[in-house]
JSON list of C-alpha atoms in Angstrom, two decimals:
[
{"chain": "C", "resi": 14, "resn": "UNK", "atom": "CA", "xyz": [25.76, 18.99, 1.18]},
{"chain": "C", "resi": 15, "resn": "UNK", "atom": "CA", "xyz": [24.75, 20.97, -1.67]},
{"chain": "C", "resi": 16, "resn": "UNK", "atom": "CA", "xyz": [21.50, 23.64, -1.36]},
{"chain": "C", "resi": 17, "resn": "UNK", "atom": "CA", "xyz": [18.43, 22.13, -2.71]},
{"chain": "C", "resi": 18, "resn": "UNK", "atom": "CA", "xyz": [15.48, 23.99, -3.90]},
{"chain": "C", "resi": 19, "resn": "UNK", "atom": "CA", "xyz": [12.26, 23.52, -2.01]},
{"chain": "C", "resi": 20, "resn": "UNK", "atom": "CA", "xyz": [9.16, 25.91, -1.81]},
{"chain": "C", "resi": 21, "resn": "UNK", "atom": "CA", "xyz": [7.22, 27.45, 1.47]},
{"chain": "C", "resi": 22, "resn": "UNK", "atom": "CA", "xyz": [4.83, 24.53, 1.90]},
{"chain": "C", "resi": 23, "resn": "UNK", "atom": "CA", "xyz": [7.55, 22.19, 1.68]},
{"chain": "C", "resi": 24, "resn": "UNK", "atom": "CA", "xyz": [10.21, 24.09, 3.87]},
{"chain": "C", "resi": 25, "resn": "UNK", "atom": "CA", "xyz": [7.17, 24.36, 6.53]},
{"chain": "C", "resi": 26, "resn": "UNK", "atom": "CA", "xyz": [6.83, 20.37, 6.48]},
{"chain": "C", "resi": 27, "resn": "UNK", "atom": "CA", "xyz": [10.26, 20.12, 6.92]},
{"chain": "C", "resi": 28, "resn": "UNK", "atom": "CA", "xyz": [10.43, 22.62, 9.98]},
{"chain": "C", "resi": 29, "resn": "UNK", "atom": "CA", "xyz": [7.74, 19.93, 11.25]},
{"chain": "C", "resi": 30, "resn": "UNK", "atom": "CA", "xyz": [9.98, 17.01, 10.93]},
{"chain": "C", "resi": 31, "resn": "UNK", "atom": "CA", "xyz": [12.90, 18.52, 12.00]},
{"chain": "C", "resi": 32, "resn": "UNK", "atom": "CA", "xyz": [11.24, 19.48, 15.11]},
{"chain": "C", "resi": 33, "resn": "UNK", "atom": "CA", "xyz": [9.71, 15.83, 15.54]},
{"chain": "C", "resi": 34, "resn": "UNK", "atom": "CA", "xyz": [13.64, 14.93, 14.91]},
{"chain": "C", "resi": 35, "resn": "UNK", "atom": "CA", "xyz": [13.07, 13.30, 11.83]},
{"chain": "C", "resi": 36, "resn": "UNK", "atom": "CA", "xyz": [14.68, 15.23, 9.31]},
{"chain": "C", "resi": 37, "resn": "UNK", "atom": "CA", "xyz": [18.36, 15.69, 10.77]},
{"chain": "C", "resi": 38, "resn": "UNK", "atom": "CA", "xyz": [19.35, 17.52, 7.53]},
{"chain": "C", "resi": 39, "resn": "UNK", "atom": "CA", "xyz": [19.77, 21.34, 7.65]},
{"chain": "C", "resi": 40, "resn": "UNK", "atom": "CA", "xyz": [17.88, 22.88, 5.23]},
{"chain": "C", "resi": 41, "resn": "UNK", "atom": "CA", "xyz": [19.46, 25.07, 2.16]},
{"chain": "C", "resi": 42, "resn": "UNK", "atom": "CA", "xyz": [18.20, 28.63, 3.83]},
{"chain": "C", "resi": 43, "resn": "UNK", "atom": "CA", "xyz": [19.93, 27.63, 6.99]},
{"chain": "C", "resi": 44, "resn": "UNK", "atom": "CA", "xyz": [23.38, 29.59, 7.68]},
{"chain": "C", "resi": 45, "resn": "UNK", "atom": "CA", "xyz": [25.58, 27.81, 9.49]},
{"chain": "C", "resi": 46, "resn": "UNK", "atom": "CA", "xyz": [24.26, 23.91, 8.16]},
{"chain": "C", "resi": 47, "resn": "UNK", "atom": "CA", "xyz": [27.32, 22.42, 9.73]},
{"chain": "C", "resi": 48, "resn": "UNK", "atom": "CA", "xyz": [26.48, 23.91, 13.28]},
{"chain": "C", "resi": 49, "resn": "UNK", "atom": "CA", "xyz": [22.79, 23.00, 12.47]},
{"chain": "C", "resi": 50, "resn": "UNK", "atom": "CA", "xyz": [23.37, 19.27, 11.93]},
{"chain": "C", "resi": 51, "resn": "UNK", "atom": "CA", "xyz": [25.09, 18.60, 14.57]},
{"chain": "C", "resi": 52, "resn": "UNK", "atom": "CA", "xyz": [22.22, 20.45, 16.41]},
{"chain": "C", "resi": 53, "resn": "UNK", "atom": "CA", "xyz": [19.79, 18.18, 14.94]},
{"chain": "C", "resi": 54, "resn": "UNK", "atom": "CA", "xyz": [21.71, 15.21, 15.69]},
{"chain": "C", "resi": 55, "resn": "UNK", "atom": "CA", "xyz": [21.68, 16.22, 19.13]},
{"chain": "C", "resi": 56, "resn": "UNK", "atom": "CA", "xyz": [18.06, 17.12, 19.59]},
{"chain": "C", "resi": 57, "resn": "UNK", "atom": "CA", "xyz": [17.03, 13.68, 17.68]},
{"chain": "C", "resi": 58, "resn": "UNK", "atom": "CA", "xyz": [19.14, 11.94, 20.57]},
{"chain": "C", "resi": 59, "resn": "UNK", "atom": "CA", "xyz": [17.59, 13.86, 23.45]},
{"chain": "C", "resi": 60, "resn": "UNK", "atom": "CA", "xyz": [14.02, 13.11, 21.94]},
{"chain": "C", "resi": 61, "resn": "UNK", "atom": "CA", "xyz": [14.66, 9.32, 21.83]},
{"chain": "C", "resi": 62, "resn": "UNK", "atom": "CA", "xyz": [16.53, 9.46, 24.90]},
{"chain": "C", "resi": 63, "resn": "UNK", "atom": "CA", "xyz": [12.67, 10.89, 26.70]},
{"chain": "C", "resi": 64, "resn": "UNK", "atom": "CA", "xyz": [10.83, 8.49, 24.62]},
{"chain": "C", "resi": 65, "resn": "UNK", "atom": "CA", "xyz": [12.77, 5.34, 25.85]},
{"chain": "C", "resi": 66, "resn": "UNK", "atom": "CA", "xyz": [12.75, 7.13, 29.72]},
{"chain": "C", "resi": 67, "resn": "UNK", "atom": "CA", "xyz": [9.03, 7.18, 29.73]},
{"chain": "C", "resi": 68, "resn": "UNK", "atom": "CA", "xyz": [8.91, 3.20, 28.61]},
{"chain": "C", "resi": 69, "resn": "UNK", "atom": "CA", "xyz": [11.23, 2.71, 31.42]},
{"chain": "C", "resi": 70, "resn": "UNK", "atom": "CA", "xyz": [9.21, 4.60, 33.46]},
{"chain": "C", "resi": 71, "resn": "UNK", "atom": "CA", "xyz": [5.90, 3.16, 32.42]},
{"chain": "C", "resi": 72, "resn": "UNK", "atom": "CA", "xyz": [7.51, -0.50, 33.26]},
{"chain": "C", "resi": 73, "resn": "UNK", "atom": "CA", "xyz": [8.90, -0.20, 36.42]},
{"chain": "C", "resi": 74, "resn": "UNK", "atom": "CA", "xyz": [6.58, 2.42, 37.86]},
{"chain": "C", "resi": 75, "resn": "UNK", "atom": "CA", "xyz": [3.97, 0.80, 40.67]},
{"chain": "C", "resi": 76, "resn": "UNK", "atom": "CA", "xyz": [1.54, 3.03, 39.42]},
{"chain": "C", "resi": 77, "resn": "UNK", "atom": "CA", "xyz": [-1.35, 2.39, 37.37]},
{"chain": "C", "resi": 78, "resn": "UNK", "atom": "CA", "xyz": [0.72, 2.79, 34.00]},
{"chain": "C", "resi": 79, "resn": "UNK", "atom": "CA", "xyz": [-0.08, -0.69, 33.01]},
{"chain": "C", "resi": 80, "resn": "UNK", "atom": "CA", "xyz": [-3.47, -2.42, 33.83]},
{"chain": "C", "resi": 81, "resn": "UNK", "atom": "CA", "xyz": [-3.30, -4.30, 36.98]},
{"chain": "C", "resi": 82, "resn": "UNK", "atom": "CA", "xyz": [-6.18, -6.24, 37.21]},
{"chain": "C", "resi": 83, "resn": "UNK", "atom": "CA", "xyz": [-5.25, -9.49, 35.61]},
{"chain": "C", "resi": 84, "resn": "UNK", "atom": "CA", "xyz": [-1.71, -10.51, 34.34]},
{"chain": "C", "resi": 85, "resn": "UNK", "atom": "CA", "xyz": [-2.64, -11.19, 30.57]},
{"chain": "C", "resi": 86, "resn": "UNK", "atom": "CA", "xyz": [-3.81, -6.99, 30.45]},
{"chain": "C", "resi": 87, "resn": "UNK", "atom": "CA", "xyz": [-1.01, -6.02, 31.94]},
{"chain": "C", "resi": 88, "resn": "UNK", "atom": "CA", "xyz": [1.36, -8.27, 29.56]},
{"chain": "C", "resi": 89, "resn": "UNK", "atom": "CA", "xyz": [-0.47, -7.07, 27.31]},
{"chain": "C", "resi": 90, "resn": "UNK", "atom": "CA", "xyz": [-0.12, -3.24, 27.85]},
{"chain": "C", "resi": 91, "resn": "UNK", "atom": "CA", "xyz": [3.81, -3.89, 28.75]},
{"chain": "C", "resi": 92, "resn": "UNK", "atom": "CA", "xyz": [4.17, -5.53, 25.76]},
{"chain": "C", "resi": 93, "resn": "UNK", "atom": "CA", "xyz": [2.39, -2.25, 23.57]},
{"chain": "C", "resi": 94, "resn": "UNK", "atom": "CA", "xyz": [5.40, -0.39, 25.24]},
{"chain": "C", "resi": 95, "resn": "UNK", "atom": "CA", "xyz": [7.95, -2.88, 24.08]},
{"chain": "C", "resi": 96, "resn": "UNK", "atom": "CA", "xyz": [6.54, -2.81, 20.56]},
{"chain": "C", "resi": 97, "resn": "UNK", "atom": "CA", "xyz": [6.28, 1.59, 20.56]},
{"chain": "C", "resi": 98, "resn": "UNK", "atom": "CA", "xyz": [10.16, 1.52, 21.88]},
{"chain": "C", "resi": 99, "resn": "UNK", "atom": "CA", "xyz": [11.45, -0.65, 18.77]},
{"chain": "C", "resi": 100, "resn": "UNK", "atom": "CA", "xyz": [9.48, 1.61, 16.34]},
{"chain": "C", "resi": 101, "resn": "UNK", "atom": "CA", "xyz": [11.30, 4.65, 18.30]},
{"chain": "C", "resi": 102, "resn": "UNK", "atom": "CA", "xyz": [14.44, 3.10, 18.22]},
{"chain": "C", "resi": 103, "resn": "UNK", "atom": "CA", "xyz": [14.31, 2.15, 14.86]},
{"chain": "C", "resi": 104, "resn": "UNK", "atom": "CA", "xyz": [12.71, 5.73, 14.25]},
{"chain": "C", "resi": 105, "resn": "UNK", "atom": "CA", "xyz": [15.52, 7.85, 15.82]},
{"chain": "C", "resi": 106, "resn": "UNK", "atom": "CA", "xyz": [18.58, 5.44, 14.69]},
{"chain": "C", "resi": 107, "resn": "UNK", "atom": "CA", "xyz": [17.99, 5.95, 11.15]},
{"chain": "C", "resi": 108, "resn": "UNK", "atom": "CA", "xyz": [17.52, 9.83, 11.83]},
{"chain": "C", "resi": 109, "resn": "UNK", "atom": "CA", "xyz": [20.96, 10.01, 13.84]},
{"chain": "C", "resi": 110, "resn": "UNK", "atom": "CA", "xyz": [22.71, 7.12, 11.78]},
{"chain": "C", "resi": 111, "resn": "UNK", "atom": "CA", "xyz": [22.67, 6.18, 7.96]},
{"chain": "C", "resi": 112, "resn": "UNK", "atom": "CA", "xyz": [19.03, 8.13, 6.73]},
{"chain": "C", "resi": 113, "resn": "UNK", "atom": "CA", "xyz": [21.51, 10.83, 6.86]},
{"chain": "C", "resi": 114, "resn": "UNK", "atom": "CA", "xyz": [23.49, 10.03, 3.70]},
{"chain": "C", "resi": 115, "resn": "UNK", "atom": "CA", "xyz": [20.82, 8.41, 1.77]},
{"chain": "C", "resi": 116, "resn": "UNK", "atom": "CA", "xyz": [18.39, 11.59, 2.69]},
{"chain": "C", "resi": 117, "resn": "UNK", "atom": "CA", "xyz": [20.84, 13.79, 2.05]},
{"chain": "C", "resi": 118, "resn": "UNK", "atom": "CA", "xyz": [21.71, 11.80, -1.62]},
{"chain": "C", "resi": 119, "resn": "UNK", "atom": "CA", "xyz": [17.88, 12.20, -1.64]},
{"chain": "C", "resi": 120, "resn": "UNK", "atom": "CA", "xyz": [17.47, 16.02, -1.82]},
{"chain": "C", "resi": 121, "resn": "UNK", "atom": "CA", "xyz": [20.50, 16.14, -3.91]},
{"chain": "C", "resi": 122, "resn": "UNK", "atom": "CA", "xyz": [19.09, 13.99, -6.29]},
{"chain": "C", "resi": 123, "resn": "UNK", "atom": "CA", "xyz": [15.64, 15.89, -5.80]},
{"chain": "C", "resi": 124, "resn": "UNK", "atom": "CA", "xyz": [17.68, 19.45, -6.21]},
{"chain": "C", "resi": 125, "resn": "UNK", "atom": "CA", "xyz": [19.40, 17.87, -9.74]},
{"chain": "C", "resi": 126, "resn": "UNK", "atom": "CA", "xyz": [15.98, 17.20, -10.65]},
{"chain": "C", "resi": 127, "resn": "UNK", "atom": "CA", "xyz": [13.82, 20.33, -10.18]},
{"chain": "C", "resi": 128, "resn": "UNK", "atom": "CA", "xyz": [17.11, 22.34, -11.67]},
{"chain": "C", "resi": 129, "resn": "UNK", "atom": "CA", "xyz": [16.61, 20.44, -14.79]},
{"chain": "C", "resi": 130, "resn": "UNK", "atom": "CA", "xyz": [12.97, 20.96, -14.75]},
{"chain": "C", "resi": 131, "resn": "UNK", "atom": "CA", "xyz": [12.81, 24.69, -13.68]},
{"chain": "C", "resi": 132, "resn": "UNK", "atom": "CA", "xyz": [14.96, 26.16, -16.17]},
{"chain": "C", "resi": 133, "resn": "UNK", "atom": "CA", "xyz": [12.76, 28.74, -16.85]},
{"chain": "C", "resi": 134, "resn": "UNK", "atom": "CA", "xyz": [12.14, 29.19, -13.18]},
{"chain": "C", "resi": 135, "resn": "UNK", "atom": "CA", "xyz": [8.55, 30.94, -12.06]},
{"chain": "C", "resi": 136, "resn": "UNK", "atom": "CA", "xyz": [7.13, 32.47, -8.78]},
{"chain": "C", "resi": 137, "resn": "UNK", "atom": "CA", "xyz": [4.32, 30.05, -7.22]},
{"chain": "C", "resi": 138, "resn": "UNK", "atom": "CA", "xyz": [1.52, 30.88, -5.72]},
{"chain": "C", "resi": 139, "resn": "UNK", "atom": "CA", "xyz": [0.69, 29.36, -1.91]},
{"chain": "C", "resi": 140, "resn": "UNK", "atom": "CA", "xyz": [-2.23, 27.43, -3.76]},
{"chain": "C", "resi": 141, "resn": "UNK", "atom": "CA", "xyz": [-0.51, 26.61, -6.68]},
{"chain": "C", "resi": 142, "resn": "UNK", "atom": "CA", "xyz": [1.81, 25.21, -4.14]},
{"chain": "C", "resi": 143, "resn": "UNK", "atom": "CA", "xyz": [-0.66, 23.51, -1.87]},
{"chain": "C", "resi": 144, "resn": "UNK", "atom": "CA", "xyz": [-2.15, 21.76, -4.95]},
{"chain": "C", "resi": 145, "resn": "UNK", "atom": "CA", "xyz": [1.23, 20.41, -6.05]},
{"chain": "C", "resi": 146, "resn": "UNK", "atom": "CA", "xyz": [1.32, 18.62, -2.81]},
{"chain": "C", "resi": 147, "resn": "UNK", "atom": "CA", "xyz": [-2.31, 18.03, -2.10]},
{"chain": "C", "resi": 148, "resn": "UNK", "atom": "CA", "xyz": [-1.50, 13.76, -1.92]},
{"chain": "C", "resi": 149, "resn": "UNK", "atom": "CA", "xyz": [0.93, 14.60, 1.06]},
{"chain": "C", "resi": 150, "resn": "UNK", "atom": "CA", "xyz": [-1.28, 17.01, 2.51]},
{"chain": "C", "resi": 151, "resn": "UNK", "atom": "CA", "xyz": [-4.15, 15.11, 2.59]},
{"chain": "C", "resi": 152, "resn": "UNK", "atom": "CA", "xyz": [-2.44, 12.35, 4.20]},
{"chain": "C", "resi": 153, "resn": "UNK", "atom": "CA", "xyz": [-0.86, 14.25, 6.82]},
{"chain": "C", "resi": 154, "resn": "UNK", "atom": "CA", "xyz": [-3.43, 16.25, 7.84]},
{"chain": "C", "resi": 155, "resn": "UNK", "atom": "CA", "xyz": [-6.25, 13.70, 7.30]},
{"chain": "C", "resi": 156, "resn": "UNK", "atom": "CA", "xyz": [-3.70, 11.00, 9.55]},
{"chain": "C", "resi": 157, "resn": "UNK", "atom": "CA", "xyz": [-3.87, 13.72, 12.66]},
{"chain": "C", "resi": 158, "resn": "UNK", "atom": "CA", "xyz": [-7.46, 14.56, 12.42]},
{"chain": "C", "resi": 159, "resn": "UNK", "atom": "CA", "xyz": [-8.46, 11.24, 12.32]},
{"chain": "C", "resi": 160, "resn": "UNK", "atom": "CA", "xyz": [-6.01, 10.35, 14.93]},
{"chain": "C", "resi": 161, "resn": "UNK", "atom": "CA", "xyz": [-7.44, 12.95, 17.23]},
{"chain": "C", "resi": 162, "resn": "UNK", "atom": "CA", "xyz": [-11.04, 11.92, 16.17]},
{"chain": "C", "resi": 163, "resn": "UNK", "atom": "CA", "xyz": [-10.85, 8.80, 17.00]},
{"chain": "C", "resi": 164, "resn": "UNK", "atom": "CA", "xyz": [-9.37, 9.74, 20.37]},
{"chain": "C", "resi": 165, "resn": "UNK", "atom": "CA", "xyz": [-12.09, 12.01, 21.22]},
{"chain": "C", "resi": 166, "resn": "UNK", "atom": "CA", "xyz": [-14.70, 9.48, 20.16]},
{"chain": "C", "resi": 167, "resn": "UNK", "atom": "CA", "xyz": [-12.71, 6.80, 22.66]},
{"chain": "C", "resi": 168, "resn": "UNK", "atom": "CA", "xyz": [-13.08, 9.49, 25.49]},
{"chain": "C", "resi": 169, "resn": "UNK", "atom": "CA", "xyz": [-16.42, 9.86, 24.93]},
{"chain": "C", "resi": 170, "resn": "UNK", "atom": "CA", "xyz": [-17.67, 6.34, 24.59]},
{"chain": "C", "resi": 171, "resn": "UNK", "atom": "CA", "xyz": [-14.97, 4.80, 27.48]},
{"chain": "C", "resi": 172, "resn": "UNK", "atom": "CA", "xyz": [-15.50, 5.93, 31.22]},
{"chain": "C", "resi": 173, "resn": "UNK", "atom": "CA", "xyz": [-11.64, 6.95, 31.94]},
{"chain": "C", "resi": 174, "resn": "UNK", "atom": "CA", "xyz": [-10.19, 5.38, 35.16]},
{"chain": "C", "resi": 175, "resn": "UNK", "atom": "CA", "xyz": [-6.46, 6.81, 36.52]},
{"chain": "C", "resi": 176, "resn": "UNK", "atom": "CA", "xyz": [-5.05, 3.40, 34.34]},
{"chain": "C", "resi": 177, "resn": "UNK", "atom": "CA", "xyz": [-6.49, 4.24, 31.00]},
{"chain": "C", "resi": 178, "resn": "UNK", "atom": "CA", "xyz": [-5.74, 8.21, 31.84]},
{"chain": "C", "resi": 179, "resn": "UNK", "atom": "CA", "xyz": [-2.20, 7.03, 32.28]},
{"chain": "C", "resi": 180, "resn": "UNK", "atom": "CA", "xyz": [-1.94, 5.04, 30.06]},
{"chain": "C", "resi": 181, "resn": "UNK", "atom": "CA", "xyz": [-3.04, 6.96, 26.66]},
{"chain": "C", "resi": 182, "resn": "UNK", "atom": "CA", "xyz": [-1.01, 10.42, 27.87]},
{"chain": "C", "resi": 183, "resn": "UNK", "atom": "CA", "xyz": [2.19, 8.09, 27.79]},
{"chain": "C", "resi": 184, "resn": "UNK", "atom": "CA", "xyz": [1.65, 6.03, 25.01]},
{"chain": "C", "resi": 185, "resn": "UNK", "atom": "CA", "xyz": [-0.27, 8.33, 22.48]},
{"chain": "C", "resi": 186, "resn": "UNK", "atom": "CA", "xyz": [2.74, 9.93, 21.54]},
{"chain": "C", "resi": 187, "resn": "UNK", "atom": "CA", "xyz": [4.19, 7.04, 20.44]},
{"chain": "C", "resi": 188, "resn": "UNK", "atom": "CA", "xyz": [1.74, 6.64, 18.12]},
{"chain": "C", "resi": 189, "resn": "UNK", "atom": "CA", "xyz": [1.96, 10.43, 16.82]},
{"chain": "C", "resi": 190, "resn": "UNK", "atom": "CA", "xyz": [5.22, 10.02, 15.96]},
{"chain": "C", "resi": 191, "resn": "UNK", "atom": "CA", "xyz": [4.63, 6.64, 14.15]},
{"chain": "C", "resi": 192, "resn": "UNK", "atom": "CA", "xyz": [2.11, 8.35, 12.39]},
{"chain": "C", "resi": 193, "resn": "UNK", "atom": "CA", "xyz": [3.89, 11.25, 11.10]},
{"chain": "C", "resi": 194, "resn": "UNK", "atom": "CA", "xyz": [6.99, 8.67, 10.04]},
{"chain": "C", "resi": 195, "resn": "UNK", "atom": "CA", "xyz": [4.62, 7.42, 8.04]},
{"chain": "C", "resi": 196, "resn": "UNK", "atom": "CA", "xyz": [3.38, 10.78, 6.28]},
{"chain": "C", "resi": 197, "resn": "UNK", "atom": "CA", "xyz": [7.29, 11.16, 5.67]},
{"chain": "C", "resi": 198, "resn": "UNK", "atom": "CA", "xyz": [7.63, 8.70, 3.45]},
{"chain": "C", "resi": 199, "resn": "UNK", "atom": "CA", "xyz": [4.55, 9.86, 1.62]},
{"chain": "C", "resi": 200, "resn": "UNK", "atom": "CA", "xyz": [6.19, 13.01, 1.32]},
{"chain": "C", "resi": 201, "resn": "UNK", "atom": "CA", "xyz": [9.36, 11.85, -0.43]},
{"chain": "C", "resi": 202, "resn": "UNK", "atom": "CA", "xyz": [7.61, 9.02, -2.84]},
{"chain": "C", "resi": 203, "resn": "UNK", "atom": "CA", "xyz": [5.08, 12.03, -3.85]},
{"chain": "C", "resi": 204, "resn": "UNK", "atom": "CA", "xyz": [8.31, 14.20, -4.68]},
{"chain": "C", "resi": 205, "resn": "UNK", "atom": "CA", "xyz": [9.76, 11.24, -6.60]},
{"chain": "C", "resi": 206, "resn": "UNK", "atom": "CA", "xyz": [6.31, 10.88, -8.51]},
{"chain": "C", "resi": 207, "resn": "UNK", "atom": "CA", "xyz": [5.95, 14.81, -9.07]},
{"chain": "C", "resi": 208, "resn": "UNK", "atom": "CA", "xyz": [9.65, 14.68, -10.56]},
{"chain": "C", "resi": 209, "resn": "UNK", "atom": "CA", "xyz": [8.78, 11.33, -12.26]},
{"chain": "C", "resi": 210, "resn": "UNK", "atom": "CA", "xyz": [5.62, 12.63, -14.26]},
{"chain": "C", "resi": 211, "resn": "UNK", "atom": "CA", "xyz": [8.12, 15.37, -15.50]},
{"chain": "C", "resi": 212, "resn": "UNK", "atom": "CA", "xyz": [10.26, 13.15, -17.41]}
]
């Protein structure tokens, strides 16, 4: 894969996802990309592999994962599990299958793009930086706050038993990392709109 140009508030975004196991390309400062793929292949594996071990976990375990006190709860709550392992699954299977090619075609693309663009190429400030991608900011920062606002205002407002204790610390993750799926795709149609306006 060929280098492709991306600046500090970018690269740091990337780190993010790479570390979520989302991005499973090496990036273009990276020395040994070859070695680091196959890293990030591996760690996007052992991430899904927890994620689908703490469903299994959650519905077969006789504690008070799932709500016990009537059966239409606790189908319910199983069936919140089955729904956060397909969105893994389908999550982690395009990271460590075909999002591959057609992200790495992406940056390519995106690299060709800014090339053409930056011929006369100029050192940008953080800000400068941070208000080229203020729409992805906003939206990934403003997803997590509220996220965690609206967590702490459920806390608050809900007496916590052992079920509902047990049951958000396994299954708020899942929702994290749907979230910040979600703020990836932001991220790449705001780079195709940035390069877009250019034209």
């Amino acid at each position: 894969m060929i280098g492709y140009h991306i600046d500090q508030v970018l690269r740091f975004h990337l780190r993010c996802y790479q570390l979520i196991g989302m991005h499973g390309l090496p990036l273009s400062s990276d020395v040994y990309p070859r070695q680091k793929s196959k890293l990030l292949n591996l760690w996007a594996g052992c991430l899904l592999t927890g994620f689908s071990g703490v469903v299994y976990m959650c519905l077969t375990s006789d504690d008070d994962f799932l709500y016990q006190g009537d059966n239409f709860s606790y189908f319910n709550d199983a069936m919140k599990f089955g729904f956060a392992e397909m969105a893994i699954l389908s999550i982690y299977w395009e990271t460590l299958s075909s999002q591959r090619v057609h992200l790495a075609c992406f940056w390519q693309l995106y690299e060709a793009l800014a090339a053409t663009f930056k011929a006369t190429p100029s050192v940008r400030t953080l800000r400068q930086q941070l208000l080229q991608h203020w729409r992805f900011l906003l939206i990934f920062y403003g997803t997590l706050l509220l996220e965690l606002a609206l967590l702490c205002v459920y806390v608050l407002m809900q007496e916590i038993s052992r079920h509902l204790l047990l049951f958000w610390i396994t299954f708020q993750p899942f929702v994290l990392v749907v979230h910040l799926r979600n703020t990836q795709f932001v991220l790449h149609l705001d780079l195709l709109r940035q390069e877009l306006l250019q034209l």
